[in-house]
Amino acid sequence: MTDYIRERYVKPLYLNVLHGNFLGLGKEDLDAFVDSTTVALYEVTEEETIQMYNSNWRYTITASWLCGIGRLSHHLNKIETLLIPSETWYAGQFHCFALARFDGAESVRVLRSYLDTYLPAGDRQYDQEWAIGALWWLDRRHGTDYAQVYLKNSDNWKLRSRRGEEYGVLRPEEGILHFQKVMDFVDQYFPEFAT
């Protein structure tokens, strides 16, 4: 991984992309983040994007942020191979984002496959709230109702120890609301890529 990719694209973006932290930025930091994202959208090459997808979660979250905004759906297969095994922390959040932005039947298939794999949650607290948010968002756009299959069973969202003891719950409704805010942010600050 080149120092250039890290310094030019990853470092200026990944911490603010993580969890959608950009939603809480003050004006000065927000302007810098939007500017850095805009520069990256127009400068990052296909080769650099592939290099980011073949690195650690900081790079992959950045790659999916940029591919999602730019709707670079030819990266869908790579995103699927990263999302479904869920081997890295946090990156799945913006893999789900990118899939929603690609806005197609293949995105729905991948999101459903992810939810089928990681629900009921049990002792696996990964990116289920992001996946349900993305699927719900796609449902609203296309008049479908795939998300309801996962939402109607509250046991899907319970966190349990390996011994089966319940210790918490994921909050899909909050995931849906947060995801909508992320999508609204992109439409507001990157109107040339608006949905």
mmCIF file of N, CA, C and O in Angstrom, residues 9-11 24-28 31 34 36 47 49-51 53 57 76 80 95 99 106-107 113 150 153 164 173 180:
data_model
loop_
_atom_site.group_PDB
_atom_site.id
_atom_site.type_symbol
_atom_site.label_atom_id
_atom_site.label_comp_id
_atom_site.label_asym_id
_atom_site.label_seq_id
_atom_site.Cartn_x
_atom_site.Cartn_y
_atom_site.Cartn_z
ATOM 1 N N TYR A 9 -6.025 9.776 0.648
ATOM 2 C CA TYR A 9 -7.424 9.358 0.708
ATOM 3 C C TYR A 9 -7.841 8.802 2.073
ATOM 4 O O TYR A 9 -8.882 9.177 2.606
ATOM 5 N N VAL A 10 -7.034 7.927 2.628
ATOM 6 C CA VAL A 10 -7.471 7.210 3.831
ATOM 7 C C VAL A 10 -7.435 8.092 5.071
ATOM 8 O O VAL A 10 -8.454 8.239 5.759
ATOM 9 N N LYS A 11 -6.304 8.676 5.376
ATOM 10 C CA LYS A 11 -6.197 9.471 6.609
ATOM 11 C C LYS A 11 -7.184 10.628 6.682
ATOM 12 O O LYS A 11 -7.785 10.861 7.736
ATOM 13 N N GLY A 24 -21.850 14.411 12.711
ATOM 14 C CA GLY A 24 -21.708 15.265 13.880
ATOM 15 C C GLY A 24 -20.598 16.299 13.787
ATOM 16 O O GLY A 24 -20.257 16.932 14.782
ATOM 17 N N LEU A 25 -20.044 16.510 12.609
ATOM 18 C CA LEU A 25 -18.937 17.450 12.461
ATOM 19 C C LEU A 25 -19.409 18.897 12.508
ATOM 20 O O LEU A 25 -20.487 19.227 12.003
ATOM 21 N N GLY A 26 -18.565 19.744 13.096
ATOM 22 C CA GLY A 26 -18.797 21.183 13.036
ATOM 23 C C GLY A 26 -18.485 21.694 11.638
ATOM 24 O O GLY A 26 -17.900 20.982 10.804
ATOM 25 N N LYS A 27 -18.843 22.946 11.372
ATOM 26 C CA LYS A 27 -18.759 23.495 10.018
ATOM 27 C C LYS A 27 -17.363 23.388 9.409
ATOM 28 O O LYS A 27 -17.216 22.950 8.263
ATOM 29 N N GLU A 28 -16.336 23.780 10.147
ATOM 30 C CA GLU A 28 -14.986 23.774 9.591
ATOM 31 C C GLU A 28 -14.530 22.351 9.247
ATOM 32 O O GLU A 28 -14.006 22.099 8.150
ATOM 33 N N ASP A 31 -16.618 21.000 6.274
ATOM 34 C CA ASP A 31 -16.151 21.530 4.992
ATOM 35 C C ASP A 31 -14.886 20.812 4.532
ATOM 36 O O ASP A 31 -14.760 20.452 3.351
ATOM 37 N N VAL A 34 -15.867 17.218 3.397
ATOM 38 C CA VAL A 34 -16.542 17.227 2.091
ATOM 39 C C VAL A 34 -15.532 17.526 0.989
ATOM 40 O O VAL A 34 -15.537 16.875 -0.063
ATOM 41 N N SER A 36 -12.261 16.924 1.057
ATOM 42 C CA SER A 36 -11.383 15.756 0.897
ATOM 43 C C SER A 36 -12.083 14.633 0.148
ATOM 44 O O SER A 36 -11.480 13.955 -0.692
ATOM 45 N N GLU A 47 -7.004 1.434 -10.018
ATOM 46 C CA GLU A 47 -5.930 0.658 -9.392
ATOM 47 C C GLU A 47 -5.807 0.983 -7.905
ATOM 48 O O GLU A 47 -5.632 0.080 -7.076
ATOM 49 N N THR A 49 -8.211 2.107 -5.971
ATOM 50 C CA THR A 49 -9.398 1.564 -5.315
ATOM 51 C C THR A 49 -9.217 0.074 -5.041
ATOM 52 O O THR A 49 -9.524 -0.409 -3.943
ATOM 53 N N ILE A 50 -8.715 -0.642 -6.002
ATOM 54 C CA ILE A 50 -8.460 -2.078 -5.819
ATOM 55 C C ILE A 50 -7.440 -2.301 -4.713
ATOM 56 O O ILE A 50 -7.610 -3.188 -3.865
ATOM 57 N N GLN A 51 -6.406 -1.483 -4.678
ATOM 58 C CA GLN A 51 -5.411 -1.599 -3.614
ATOM 59 C C GLN A 51 -6.052 -1.356 -2.244
ATOM 60 O O GLN A 51 -5.739 -2.065 -1.278
ATOM 61 N N TYR A 53 -9.181 -1.909 -1.426
ATOM 62 C CA TYR A 53 -10.019 -3.065 -1.105
ATOM 63 C C TYR A 53 -9.204 -4.294 -0.689
ATOM 64 O O TYR A 53 -9.730 -5.200 -0.061
ATOM 65 N N TRP A 57 -9.180 -2.562 7.238
ATOM 66 C CA TRP A 57 -10.513 -1.964 7.294
ATOM 67 C C TRP A 57 -10.499 -0.465 7.075
ATOM 68 O O TRP A 57 -11.455 0.085 6.530
ATOM 69 N N LEU A 76 -19.060 -4.441 -6.692
ATOM 70 C CA LEU A 76 -20.018 -5.167 -5.862
ATOM 71 C C LEU A 76 -19.508 -6.553 -5.453
ATOM 72 O O LEU A 76 -19.628 -6.930 -4.285
ATOM 73 N N GLU A 80 -18.993 -7.864 -1.658
ATOM 74 C CA GLU A 80 -19.649 -9.061 -1.127
ATOM 75 C C GLU A 80 -18.641 -9.986 -0.457
ATOM 76 O O GLU A 80 -18.899 -10.521 0.625
ATOM 77 N N HIS A 95 -19.673 -0.920 3.511
ATOM 78 C CA HIS A 95 -19.973 -1.880 2.439
ATOM 79 C C HIS A 95 -21.490 -1.886 2.236
ATOM 80 O O HIS A 95 -21.967 -1.893 1.094
ATOM 81 N N LEU A 99 -23.539 -0.769 -1.174
ATOM 82 C CA LEU A 99 -24.549 -1.628 -1.796
ATOM 83 C C LEU A 99 -25.858 -0.872 -1.991
ATOM 84 O O LEU A 99 -26.493 -0.991 -3.048
ATOM 85 N N GLU A 106 -28.865 -7.006 -7.208
ATOM 86 C CA GLU A 106 -27.704 -7.687 -6.635
ATOM 87 C C GLU A 106 -27.372 -7.143 -5.255
ATOM 88 O O GLU A 106 -26.958 -7.889 -4.368
ATOM 89 N N SER A 107 -27.549 -5.855 -5.053
ATOM 90 C CA SER A 107 -27.334 -5.270 -3.728
ATOM 91 C C SER A 107 -28.303 -5.864 -2.716
ATOM 92 O O SER A 107 -27.917 -6.215 -1.599
ATOM 93 N N SER A 113 -28.421 -11.849 2.059
ATOM 94 C CA SER A 113 -27.502 -12.938 2.397
ATOM 95 C C SER A 113 -26.763 -12.633 3.698
ATOM 96 O O SER A 113 -26.590 -13.513 4.553
ATOM 97 N N TYR A 150 -36.986 -9.512 8.450
ATOM 98 C CA TYR A 150 -36.008 -9.504 9.538
ATOM 99 C C TYR A 150 -36.490 -8.687 10.732
ATOM 100 O O TYR A 150 -36.125 -8.966 11.867
ATOM 101 N N ASN A 153 -39.409 -10.259 13.629
ATOM 102 C CA ASN A 153 -39.023 -11.172 14.706
ATOM 103 C C ASN A 153 -38.024 -10.479 15.630
ATOM 104 O O ASN A 153 -36.842 -10.366 15.306
ATOM 105 N N GLY A 164 -26.023 -18.771 25.823
ATOM 106 C CA GLY A 164 -27.434 -18.512 25.577
ATOM 107 C C GLY A 164 -28.064 -17.459 26.469
ATOM 108 O O GLY A 164 -29.258 -17.206 26.384
ATOM 109 N N GLU A 173 -34.359 -0.271 14.413
ATOM 110 C CA GLU A 173 -35.045 0.990 14.091
ATOM 111 C C GLU A 173 -34.068 2.162 14.122
ATOM 112 O O GLU A 173 -34.126 3.046 13.271
ATOM 113 N N GLN A 180 -30.681 6.410 7.055
ATOM 114 C CA GLN A 180 -31.369 7.434 6.267
ATOM 115 C C GLN A 180 -30.633 8.772 6.366
ATOM 116 O O GLN A 180 -30.507 9.492 5.371
#
